[in-house]
C-alpha cells in the first residue's frame, strides 16, 4: 500500500493540475526540446547520488533556488534522506561503499523558462559490514519522479518535485538495537519431495519483475499481464500475489474464491489490498505467521528459529508485512539474505531489489513474518 507522506501531500498540492490543462500544456510545448533539460537532469541525479555517500550539501545546493519555499523544501528532502540512510547504516553496523544512478526520461515538456519532467531513477547502493562479515552487498531502488524545473539566469533549477521515496524517514526515529542477525542456514529439504509452492520460481519472478530498480529483469518493467496499481494506492500487494500465485512463472499457488486475478480486468480485494491479503493467507492456510513485532523482536525470532531447524524458518519466497498503527501498510517478498543473515526483500510501488527489509521504516513499524506453507 502506498504511504502518503507529508512531502507527498505538500507536493501534490503544489503540482496537481487538471488533466485537461496538462494536456493543453503538452500540446503547446516546444518540439525537440527534450535534450535541453536532460544534461541538467543527469547532473542533478548524479550529484544527489553522491550526496547519499557523504552528505556534503555542496553537491546539490546549486541545483535549487534556496530562497524559494517549494524549491528549498525539495532540497531539504534530499538532505534528510541522505542523513537517514547514513544513520541507518551506522545502527546496523554497516558502511556504504558505492552508489550509482541512471535515469530514464519519459517526458520533458519545455515551455519558455519552465519544464515539466517525468522520469525514472534506478539507484544501486552497496554496503559492507564494519566487523567480521567480509564481502559487499549490492541492492537497488527504483523511483518515479515528477519534477518542475525553472530557468533563471540561463540555467535550470529544481522548482518542485514529487516522488514516492522509500528513504523518506526521520533519522532520529530509526529503531536502535543491540541484537544482530546470525548468518543464515538453509534448512535441510528431503529429496524428491514435491511442494505445491515453488519457492525457486517465486524468487525468480520477484527478481525478474521488480520494476524500475537496478538489478531487475524484464527491461526494468512490470509484468504486462497484470494491471499496475500504483495509481490506485500502490502495487505492493498485487506484486506479492503475483509472486506466490502466477501459475506460469511464479510460485504457482492455486487461486481461490476471494483471492484471484481476472486477466484484463484486475484482482480481487484479497489480491490487491494489504489487510485483505494478509487475512486470506492466514485463513486459507497458505501462510503462517512465524514472527512479529519490532525490529528487535524480528531479529530475536529469526535467530531462535535458526537454532531450531525443525520449526518453519523464514525462507526465500516468504513474505513480510509492514504494520503501521494496527493496519498492514505494505508487503514485500523475501528473496535472500546478506552475508550476515539480514533478510533481503523485493517489492513494488517504490521498487526494491534485494533491499535490507527494514530500510525505509522506523521504530513505529511492526513486522509480520509470513511463512508460505510448502
PDB file of N, CA and C in Angstrom, residues 235-327:
ATOM      1  N   UNK A 235       1.144  -0.833  -5.598  1.00  0.00           N
ATOM      2  CA  UNK A 235       1.184  -2.111  -6.310  1.00  0.00           C
ATOM      3  C   UNK A 235       1.853  -3.222  -5.506  1.00  0.00           C
ATOM      4  N   UNK A 236       2.186  -2.976  -4.240  1.00  0.00           N
ATOM      5  CA  UNK A 236       2.971  -3.956  -3.485  1.00  0.00           C
ATOM      6  C   UNK A 236       2.214  -5.263  -3.271  1.00  0.00           C
ATOM      7  N   UNK A 237       0.929  -5.194  -2.964  1.00  0.00           N
ATOM      8  CA  UNK A 237       0.165  -6.411  -2.688  1.00  0.00           C
ATOM      9  C   UNK A 237      -0.137  -7.163  -3.975  1.00  0.00           C
ATOM     10  N   UNK A 238      -0.468  -6.441  -5.021  1.00  0.00           N
ATOM     11  CA  UNK A 238      -0.668  -7.061  -6.329  1.00  0.00           C
ATOM     12  C   UNK A 238       0.584  -7.838  -6.741  1.00  0.00           C
ATOM     13  N   UNK A 239       1.747  -7.253  -6.539  1.00  0.00           N
ATOM     14  CA  UNK A 239       3.006  -7.912  -6.892  1.00  0.00           C
ATOM     15  C   UNK A 239       3.247  -9.145  -6.021  1.00  0.00           C
ATOM     16  N   UNK A 240       2.996  -9.036  -4.724  1.00  0.00           N
ATOM     17  CA  UNK A 240       3.179 -10.184  -3.831  1.00  0.00           C
ATOM     18  C   UNK A 240       2.260 -11.332  -4.225  1.00  0.00           C
ATOM     19  N   UNK A 241       1.024 -11.006  -4.594  1.00  0.00           N
ATOM     20  CA  UNK A 241       0.102 -12.046  -5.055  1.00  0.00           C
ATOM     21  C   UNK A 241       0.616 -12.704  -6.329  1.00  0.00           C
ATOM     22  N   UNK A 242       1.143 -11.907  -7.245  1.00  0.00           N
ATOM     23  CA  UNK A 242       1.711 -12.474  -8.473  1.00  0.00           C
ATOM     24  C   UNK A 242       2.850 -13.434  -8.159  1.00  0.00           C
ATOM     25  N   UNK A 243       3.729 -13.022  -7.258  1.00  0.00           N
ATOM     26  CA  UNK A 243       4.911 -13.828  -6.932  1.00  0.00           C
ATOM     27  C   UNK A 243       4.516 -15.213  -6.444  1.00  0.00           C
ATOM     28  N   UNK A 244       3.549 -15.277  -5.543  1.00  0.00           N
ATOM     29  CA  UNK A 244       3.189 -16.584  -4.984  1.00  0.00           C
ATOM     30  C   UNK A 244       2.164 -17.316  -5.837  1.00  0.00           C
ATOM     31  N   UNK A 245       1.421 -16.587  -6.702  1.00  0.00           N
ATOM     32  CA  UNK A 245       0.296 -17.210  -7.380  1.00  0.00           C
ATOM     33  C   UNK A 245       0.376 -17.356  -8.881  1.00  0.00           C
ATOM     34  N   UNK A 246       1.318 -16.687  -9.543  1.00  0.00           N
ATOM     35  CA  UNK A 246       1.375 -16.812 -11.000  1.00  0.00           C
ATOM     36  C   UNK A 246       1.686 -18.258 -11.376  1.00  0.00           C
ATOM     37  N   UNK A 247       0.811 -18.854 -12.172  1.00  0.00           N
ATOM     38  CA  UNK A 247       0.929 -20.288 -12.471  1.00  0.00           C
ATOM     39  C   UNK A 247       2.047 -20.592 -13.451  1.00  0.00           C
ATOM     40  N   UNK A 248       2.378 -19.653 -14.314  1.00  0.00           N
ATOM     41  CA  UNK A 248       3.371 -19.911 -15.357  1.00  0.00           C
ATOM     42  C   UNK A 248       4.795 -19.648 -14.892  1.00  0.00           C
ATOM     43  N   UNK A 249       5.014 -18.539 -14.181  1.00  0.00           N
ATOM     44  CA  UNK A 249       6.371 -18.145 -13.803  1.00  0.00           C
ATOM     45  C   UNK A 249       6.582 -18.030 -12.300  1.00  0.00           C
ATOM     46  N   UNK A 250       5.525 -17.893 -11.523  1.00  0.00           N
ATOM     47  CA  UNK A 250       5.650 -17.648 -10.094  1.00  0.00           C
ATOM     48  C   UNK A 250       5.570 -18.905  -9.253  1.00  0.00           C
ATOM     49  N   UNK A 251       5.170 -18.714  -7.994  1.00  0.00           N
ATOM     50  CA  UNK A 251       5.141 -19.821  -7.044  1.00  0.00           C
ATOM     51  C   UNK A 251       4.072 -20.850  -7.304  1.00  0.00           C
ATOM     52  N   UNK A 252       3.036 -20.485  -8.060  1.00  0.00           N
ATOM     53  CA  UNK A 252       2.049 -21.462  -8.504  1.00  0.00           C
ATOM     54  C   UNK A 252       0.989 -21.858  -7.508  1.00  0.00           C
ATOM     55  N   UNK A 253       0.787 -21.088  -6.422  1.00  0.00           N
ATOM     56  CA  UNK A 253      -0.313 -21.419  -5.521  1.00  0.00           C
ATOM     57  C   UNK A 253      -1.638 -21.199  -6.247  1.00  0.00           C
ATOM     58  N   UNK A 254      -2.550 -22.162  -6.183  1.00  0.00           N
ATOM     59  CA  UNK A 254      -3.813 -22.031  -6.919  1.00  0.00           C
ATOM     60  C   UNK A 254      -4.649 -20.857  -6.419  1.00  0.00           C
ATOM     61  N   UNK A 255      -5.247 -20.133  -7.351  1.00  0.00           N
ATOM     62  CA  UNK A 255      -6.190 -19.089  -6.971  1.00  0.00           C
ATOM     63  C   UNK A 255      -7.394 -19.724  -6.304  1.00  0.00           C
ATOM     64  N   UNK A 256      -8.000 -18.980  -5.390  1.00  0.00           N
ATOM     65  CA  UNK A 256      -9.176 -19.455  -4.668  1.00  0.00           C
ATOM     66  C   UNK A 256     -10.243 -18.379  -4.666  1.00  0.00           C
ATOM     67  N   UNK A 257     -11.424 -18.782  -4.235  1.00  0.00           N
ATOM     68  CA  UNK A 257     -12.510 -17.827  -4.094  1.00  0.00           C
ATOM     69  C   UNK A 257     -12.078 -16.718  -3.136  1.00  0.00           C
ATOM     70  N   UNK A 258     -12.185 -15.490  -3.579  1.00  0.00           N
ATOM     71  CA  UNK A 258     -11.770 -14.359  -2.760  1.00  0.00           C
ATOM     72  C   UNK A 258     -10.374 -13.874  -3.075  1.00  0.00           C
ATOM     73  N   UNK A 259      -9.527 -14.784  -3.549  1.00  0.00           N
ATOM     74  CA  UNK A 259      -8.148 -14.393  -3.920  1.00  0.00           C
ATOM     75  C   UNK A 259      -7.892 -14.892  -5.335  1.00  0.00           C
ATOM     76  N   UNK A 260      -8.050 -13.976  -6.294  1.00  0.00           N
ATOM     77  CA  UNK A 260      -7.887 -14.371  -7.688  1.00  0.00           C
ATOM     78  C   UNK A 260      -7.640 -13.137  -8.539  1.00  0.00           C
ATOM     79  N   UNK A 261      -7.188 -13.389  -9.756  1.00  0.00           N
ATOM     80  CA  UNK A 261      -6.951 -12.313 -10.718  1.00  0.00           C
ATOM     81  C   UNK A 261      -7.628 -12.674 -12.026  1.00  0.00           C
ATOM     82  N   UNK A 262      -8.447 -11.765 -12.534  1.00  0.00           N
ATOM     83  CA  UNK A 262      -9.123 -11.952 -13.809  1.00  0.00           C
ATOM     84  C   UNK A 262      -8.364 -11.136 -14.854  1.00  0.00           C
ATOM     85  N   UNK A 263      -7.645 -11.822 -15.720  1.00  0.00           N
ATOM     86  CA  UNK A 263      -6.767 -11.145 -16.676  1.00  0.00           C
ATOM     87  C   UNK A 263      -7.569 -10.213 -17.580  1.00  0.00           C
ATOM     88  N   UNK A 264      -7.060  -9.012 -17.704  1.00  0.00           N
ATOM     89  CA  UNK A 264      -7.729  -7.983 -18.478  1.00  0.00           C
ATOM     90  C   UNK A 264      -8.665  -7.129 -17.655  1.00  0.00           C
ATOM     91  N   UNK A 265      -8.943  -7.561 -16.412  1.00  0.00           N
ATOM     92  CA  UNK A 265      -9.884  -6.820 -15.565  1.00  0.00           C
ATOM     93  C   UNK A 265      -9.264  -6.401 -14.234  1.00  0.00           C
ATOM     94  N   UNK A 266      -8.512  -7.271 -13.598  1.00  0.00           N
ATOM     95  CA  UNK A 266      -7.898  -6.901 -12.327  1.00  0.00           C
ATOM     96  C   UNK A 266      -8.062  -7.959 -11.262  1.00  0.00           C
ATOM     97  N   UNK A 267      -7.544  -7.642 -10.078  1.00  0.00           N
ATOM     98  CA  UNK A 267      -7.532  -8.594  -8.981  1.00  0.00           C
ATOM     99  C   UNK A 267      -8.656  -8.371  -7.994  1.00  0.00           C
ATOM    100  N   UNK A 268      -8.981  -9.426  -7.254  1.00  0.00           N
ATOM    101  CA  UNK A 268      -9.975  -9.330  -6.191  1.00  0.00           C
ATOM    102  C   UNK A 268      -9.415  -8.500  -5.041  1.00  0.00           C
ATOM    103  N   UNK A 269     -10.267  -8.195  -4.076  1.00  0.00           N
ATOM    104  CA  UNK A 269      -9.834  -7.387  -2.938  1.00  0.00           C
ATOM    105  C   UNK A 269      -8.652  -8.029  -2.223  1.00  0.00           C
ATOM    106  N   UNK A 270      -8.716  -9.324  -1.988  1.00  0.00           N
ATOM    107  CA  UNK A 270      -7.627 -10.004  -1.293  1.00  0.00           C
ATOM    108  C   UNK A 270      -6.367 -10.074  -2.145  1.00  0.00           C
ATOM    109  N   UNK A 271      -6.499  -9.952  -3.437  1.00  0.00           N
ATOM    110  CA  UNK A 271      -5.327  -9.990  -4.325  1.00  0.00           C
ATOM    111  C   UNK A 271      -4.539  -8.683  -4.274  1.00  0.00           C
ATOM    112  N   UNK A 272      -5.225  -7.560  -4.068  1.00  0.00           N
ATOM    113  CA  UNK A 272      -4.576  -6.252  -4.236  1.00  0.00           C
ATOM    114  C   UNK A 272      -4.537  -5.398  -2.971  1.00  0.00           C
ATOM    115  N   UNK A 273      -5.273  -5.750  -1.928  1.00  0.00           N
ATOM    116  CA  UNK A 273      -5.320  -4.911  -0.731  1.00  0.00           C
ATOM    117  C   UNK A 273      -4.605  -5.586   0.436  1.00  0.00           C
ATOM    118  N   UNK A 274      -3.837  -4.806   1.167  1.00  0.00           N
ATOM    119  CA  UNK A 274      -2.903  -5.346   2.156  1.00  0.00           C
ATOM    120  C   UNK A 274      -3.570  -6.180   3.246  1.00  0.00           C
ATOM    121  N   UNK A 275      -4.491  -5.594   3.991  1.00  0.00           N
ATOM    122  CA  UNK A 275      -5.091  -6.324   5.113  1.00  0.00           C
ATOM    123  C   UNK A 275      -5.897  -7.522   4.632  1.00  0.00           C
ATOM    124  N   UNK A 276      -6.609  -7.363   3.520  1.00  0.00           N
ATOM    125  CA  UNK A 276      -7.387  -8.480   2.986  1.00  0.00           C
ATOM    126  C   UNK A 276      -6.469  -9.613   2.544  1.00  0.00           C
ATOM    127  N   UNK A 277      -5.335  -9.279   1.965  1.00  0.00           N
ATOM    128  CA  UNK A 277      -4.363 -10.292   1.541  1.00  0.00           C
ATOM    129  C   UNK A 277      -3.789 -11.028   2.744  1.00  0.00           C
ATOM    130  N   UNK A 278      -3.417 -10.288   3.766  1.00  0.00           N
ATOM    131  CA  UNK A 278      -2.884 -10.920   4.982  1.00  0.00           C
ATOM    132  C   UNK A 278      -3.908 -11.861   5.594  1.00  0.00           C
ATOM    133  N   UNK A 279      -5.142 -11.408   5.692  1.00  0.00           N
ATOM    134  CA  UNK A 279      -6.185 -12.255   6.275  1.00  0.00           C
ATOM    135  C   UNK A 279      -6.416 -13.508   5.434  1.00  0.00           C
ATOM    136  N   UNK A 280      -6.395 -13.359   4.117  1.00  0.00           N
ATOM    137  CA  UNK A 280      -6.571 -14.529   3.255  1.00  0.00           C
ATOM    138  C   UNK A 280      -5.455 -15.545   3.471  1.00  0.00           C
ATOM    139  N   UNK A 281      -4.224 -15.086   3.511  1.00  0.00           N
ATOM    140  CA  UNK A 281      -3.091 -16.006   3.667  1.00  0.00           C
ATOM    141  C   UNK A 281      -3.238 -16.858   4.917  1.00  0.00           C
ATOM    142  N   UNK A 282      -3.624 -16.236   6.006  1.00  0.00           N
ATOM    143  CA  UNK A 282      -3.716 -16.964   7.275  1.00  0.00           C
ATOM    144  C   UNK A 282      -4.935 -17.882   7.283  1.00  0.00           C
ATOM    145  N   UNK A 283      -6.089 -17.381   6.866  1.00  0.00           N
ATOM    146  CA  UNK A 283      -7.324 -18.174   6.921  1.00  0.00           C
ATOM    147  C   UNK A 283      -7.315 -19.330   5.932  1.00  0.00           C
ATOM    148  N   UNK A 284      -6.657 -19.146   4.803  1.00  0.00           N
ATOM    149  CA  UNK A 284      -6.621 -20.208   3.792  1.00  0.00           C
ATOM    150  C   UNK A 284      -5.632 -21.306   4.133  1.00  0.00           C
ATOM    151  N   UNK A 285      -4.710 -21.018   5.041  1.00  0.00           N
ATOM    152  CA  UNK A 285      -3.653 -21.971   5.333  1.00  0.00           C
ATOM    153  C   UNK A 285      -2.451 -21.838   4.419  1.00  0.00           C
ATOM    154  N   UNK A 286      -2.509 -20.929   3.456  1.00  0.00           N
ATOM    155  CA  UNK A 286      -1.353 -20.706   2.582  1.00  0.00           C
ATOM    156  C   UNK A 286      -0.172 -20.134   3.362  1.00  0.00           C
ATOM    157  N   UNK A 287      -0.472 -19.330   4.370  1.00  0.00           N
ATOM    158  CA  UNK A 287       0.585 -18.680   5.128  1.00  0.00           C
ATOM    159  C   UNK A 287       0.437 -18.892   6.620  1.00  0.00           C
ATOM    160  N   UNK A 288       1.545 -18.702   7.311  1.00  0.00           N
ATOM    161  CA  UNK A 288       1.580 -18.857   8.763  1.00  0.00           C
ATOM    162  C   UNK A 288       2.516 -17.801   9.339  1.00  0.00           C
ATOM    163  N   UNK A 289       2.062 -17.068  10.346  1.00  0.00           N
ATOM    164  CA  UNK A 289       2.903 -16.058  10.984  1.00  0.00           C
ATOM    165  C   UNK A 289       3.910 -16.749  11.896  1.00  0.00           C
ATOM    166  N   UNK A 290       5.206 -16.536  11.631  1.00  0.00           N
ATOM    167  CA  UNK A 290       6.251 -17.190  12.423  1.00  0.00           C
ATOM    168  C   UNK A 290       7.091 -16.183  13.197  1.00  0.00           C
ATOM    169  N   UNK A 291       6.721 -14.926  13.152  1.00  0.00           N
ATOM    170  CA  UNK A 291       7.421 -13.897  13.911  1.00  0.00           C
ATOM    171  C   UNK A 291       6.721 -12.575  13.713  1.00  0.00           C
ATOM    172  N   UNK A 292       6.703 -11.751  14.764  1.00  0.00           N
ATOM    173  CA  UNK A 292       6.060 -10.454  14.640  1.00  0.00           C
ATOM    174  C   UNK A 292       6.581  -9.508  15.705  1.00  0.00           C
ATOM    175  N   UNK A 293       6.428  -8.216  15.424  1.00  0.00           N
ATOM    176  CA  UNK A 293       6.844  -7.213  16.394  1.00  0.00           C
ATOM    177  C   UNK A 293       7.817  -6.212  15.808  1.00  0.00           C
ATOM    178  N   UNK A 294       8.608  -5.622  16.686  1.00  0.00           N
ATOM    179  CA  UNK A 294       9.577  -4.604  16.305  1.00  0.00           C
ATOM    180  C   UNK A 294      10.768  -5.225  15.591  1.00  0.00           C
ATOM    181  N   UNK A 295      11.686  -4.385  15.143  1.00  0.00           N
ATOM    182  CA  UNK A 295      12.901  -4.888  14.507  1.00  0.00           C
ATOM    183  C   UNK A 295      13.637  -5.836  15.443  1.00  0.00           C
ATOM    184  N   UNK A 296      13.786  -5.455  16.706  1.00  0.00           N
ATOM    185  CA  UNK A 296      14.489  -6.319  17.664  1.00  0.00           C
ATOM    186  C   UNK A 296      13.760  -7.644  17.851  1.00  0.00           C
ATOM    187  N   UNK A 297      12.433  -7.604  17.900  1.00  0.00           N
ATOM    188  CA  UNK A 297      11.651  -8.840  18.007  1.00  0.00           C
ATOM    189  C   UNK A 297      11.911  -9.753  16.819  1.00  0.00           C
ATOM    190  N   UNK A 298      12.011  -9.170  15.638  1.00  0.00           N
ATOM    191  CA  UNK A 298      12.231  -9.964  14.423  1.00  0.00           C
ATOM    192  C   UNK A 298      13.613 -10.600  14.437  1.00  0.00           C
ATOM    193  N   UNK A 299      14.623  -9.839  14.828  1.00  0.00           N
ATOM    194  CA  UNK A 299      15.975 -10.402  14.914  1.00  0.00           C
ATOM    195  C   UNK A 299      15.989 -11.590  15.867  1.00  0.00           C
ATOM    196  N   UNK A 300      15.399 -11.408  17.030  1.00  0.00           N
ATOM    197  CA  UNK A 300      15.377 -12.477  18.029  1.00  0.00           C
ATOM    198  C   UNK A 300      14.622 -13.695  17.521  1.00  0.00           C
ATOM    199  N   UNK A 301      13.482 -13.470  16.881  1.00  0.00           N
ATOM    200  CA  UNK A 301      12.674 -14.582  16.380  1.00  0.00           C
ATOM    201  C   UNK A 301      13.423 -15.383  15.324  1.00  0.00           C
ATOM    202  N   UNK A 302      14.039 -14.698  14.367  1.00  0.00           N
ATOM    203  CA  UNK A 302      14.762 -15.403  13.301  1.00  0.00           C
ATOM    204  C   UNK A 302      15.962 -16.152  13.858  1.00  0.00           C
ATOM    205  N   UNK A 303      16.695 -15.520  14.769  1.00  0.00           N
ATOM    206  CA  UNK A 303      17.861 -16.191  15.351  1.00  0.00           C
ATOM    207  C   UNK A 303      17.465 -17.430  16.137  1.00  0.00           C
ATOM    208  N   UNK A 304      16.376 -17.345  16.888  1.00  0.00           N
ATOM    209  CA  UNK A 304      15.919 -18.506  17.662  1.00  0.00           C
ATOM    210  C   UNK A 304      15.520 -19.647  16.740  1.00  0.00           C
ATOM    211  N   UNK A 305      14.837 -19.330  15.656  1.00  0.00           N
ATOM    212  CA  UNK A 305      14.426 -20.390  14.734  1.00  0.00           C
ATOM    213  C   UNK A 305      15.621 -21.005  14.016  1.00  0.00           C
ATOM    214  N   UNK A 306      16.679 -20.249  13.864  1.00  0.00           N
ATOM    215  CA  UNK A 306      17.888 -20.816  13.263  1.00  0.00           C
ATOM    216  C   UNK A 306      18.496 -21.908  14.148  1.00  0.00           C
ATOM    217  N   UNK A 307      18.187 -21.849  15.428  1.00  0.00           N
ATOM    218  CA  UNK A 307      18.683 -22.877  16.347  1.00  0.00           C
ATOM    219  C   UNK A 307      17.713 -24.043  16.485  1.00  0.00           C
ATOM    220  N   UNK A 308      16.543 -23.916  15.884  1.00  0.00           N
ATOM    221  CA  UNK A 308      15.511 -24.957  15.978  1.00  0.00           C
ATOM    222  C   UNK A 308      15.030 -25.271  14.560  1.00  0.00           C
ATOM    223  N   UNK A 309      15.848 -25.988  13.826  1.00  0.00           N
ATOM    224  CA  UNK A 309      15.583 -26.190  12.404  1.00  0.00           C
ATOM    225  C   UNK A 309      14.388 -27.092  12.129  1.00  0.00           C
ATOM    226  N   UNK A 310      13.819 -27.681  13.188  1.00  0.00           N
ATOM    227  CA  UNK A 310      12.605 -28.459  12.989  1.00  0.00           C
ATOM    228  C   UNK A 310      11.378 -27.556  12.870  1.00  0.00           C
ATOM    229  N   UNK A 311      11.538 -26.266  13.192  1.00  0.00           N
ATOM    230  CA  UNK A 311      10.443 -25.312  13.078  1.00  0.00           C
ATOM    231  C   UNK A 311      10.534 -24.576  11.738  1.00  0.00           C
ATOM    232  N   UNK A 312       9.390 -24.073  11.235  1.00  0.00           N
ATOM    233  CA  UNK A 312       9.429 -23.325   9.974  1.00  0.00           C
ATOM    234  C   UNK A 312      10.357 -22.116  10.066  1.00  0.00           C
ATOM    235  N   UNK A 313      11.187 -21.946   9.064  1.00  0.00           N
ATOM    236  CA  UNK A 313      12.142 -20.843   9.012  1.00  0.00           C
ATOM    237  C   UNK A 313      11.650 -19.769   8.047  1.00  0.00           C
ATOM    238  N   UNK A 314      12.151 -18.551   8.234  1.00  0.00           N
ATOM    239  CA  UNK A 314      11.952 -17.536   7.208  1.00  0.00           C
ATOM    240  C   UNK A 314      12.838 -17.902   6.027  1.00  0.00           C
ATOM    241  N   UNK A 315      12.234 -18.057   4.860  1.00  0.00           N
ATOM    242  CA  UNK A 315      12.944 -18.553   3.688  1.00  0.00           C
ATOM    243  C   UNK A 315      12.664 -17.667   2.474  1.00  0.00           C
ATOM    244  N   UNK A 316      13.553 -17.694   1.485  1.00  0.00           N
ATOM    245  CA  UNK A 316      13.242 -17.008   0.233  1.00  0.00           C
ATOM    246  C   UNK A 316      11.903 -17.491  -0.326  1.00  0.00           C
ATOM    247  N   UNK A 317      11.078 -16.550  -0.732  1.00  0.00           N
ATOM    248  CA  UNK A 317       9.725 -16.868  -1.179  1.00  0.00           C
ATOM    249  C   UNK A 317       8.679 -16.582  -0.126  1.00  0.00           C
ATOM    250  N   UNK A 318       9.103 -16.330   1.126  1.00  0.00           N
ATOM    251  CA  UNK A 318       8.171 -15.918   2.170  1.00  0.00           C
ATOM    252  C   UNK A 318       7.872 -14.425   2.043  1.00  0.00           C
ATOM    253  N   UNK A 319       6.966 -13.941   2.880  1.00  0.00           N
ATOM    254  CA  UNK A 319       6.521 -12.553   2.803  1.00  0.00           C
ATOM    255  C   UNK A 319       6.743 -11.838   4.127  1.00  0.00           C
ATOM    256  N   UNK A 320       6.914 -10.535   4.056  1.00  0.00           N
ATOM    257  CA  UNK A 320       6.949  -9.682   5.240  1.00  0.00           C
ATOM    258  C   UNK A 320       5.878  -8.610   5.075  1.00  0.00           C
ATOM    259  N   UNK A 321       5.013  -8.498   6.093  1.00  0.00           N
ATOM    260  CA  UNK A 321       4.004  -7.445   6.123  1.00  0.00           C
ATOM    261  C   UNK A 321       4.479  -6.351   7.075  1.00  0.00           C
ATOM    262  N   UNK A 322       4.226  -5.109   6.701  1.00  0.00           N
ATOM    263  CA  UNK A 322       4.661  -3.948   7.478  1.00  0.00           C
ATOM    264  C   UNK A 322       3.414  -3.291   8.068  1.00  0.00           C
ATOM    265  N   UNK A 323       3.379  -3.176   9.377  1.00  0.00           N
ATOM    266  CA  UNK A 323       2.176  -2.736  10.075  1.00  0.00           C
ATOM    267  C   UNK A 323       2.413  -1.359  10.691  1.00  0.00           C
ATOM    268  N   UNK A 324       1.515  -0.424  10.393  1.00  0.00           N
ATOM    269  CA  UNK A 324       1.545   0.908  10.976  1.00  0.00           C
ATOM    270  C   UNK A 324       0.204   1.183  11.635  1.00  0.00           C
ATOM    271  N   UNK A 325       0.234   1.494  12.922  1.00  0.00           N
ATOM    272  CA  UNK A 325      -0.976   1.824  13.684  1.00  0.00           C
ATOM    273  C   UNK A 325      -2.034   0.734  13.555  1.00  0.00           C
ATOM    274  N   UNK A 326      -1.597  -0.510  13.566  1.00  0.00           N
ATOM    275  CA  UNK A 326      -2.517  -1.636  13.565  1.00  0.00           C
ATOM    276  C   UNK A 326      -2.964  -2.120  12.205  1.00  0.00           C
ATOM    277  N   UNK A 327      -2.627  -1.400  11.145  1.00  0.00           N
ATOM    278  CA  UNK A 327      -3.033  -1.799   9.795  1.00  0.00           C
ATOM    279  C   UNK A 327      -1.810  -2.174   8.963  1.00  0.00           C
TER     280      UNK A 327
END
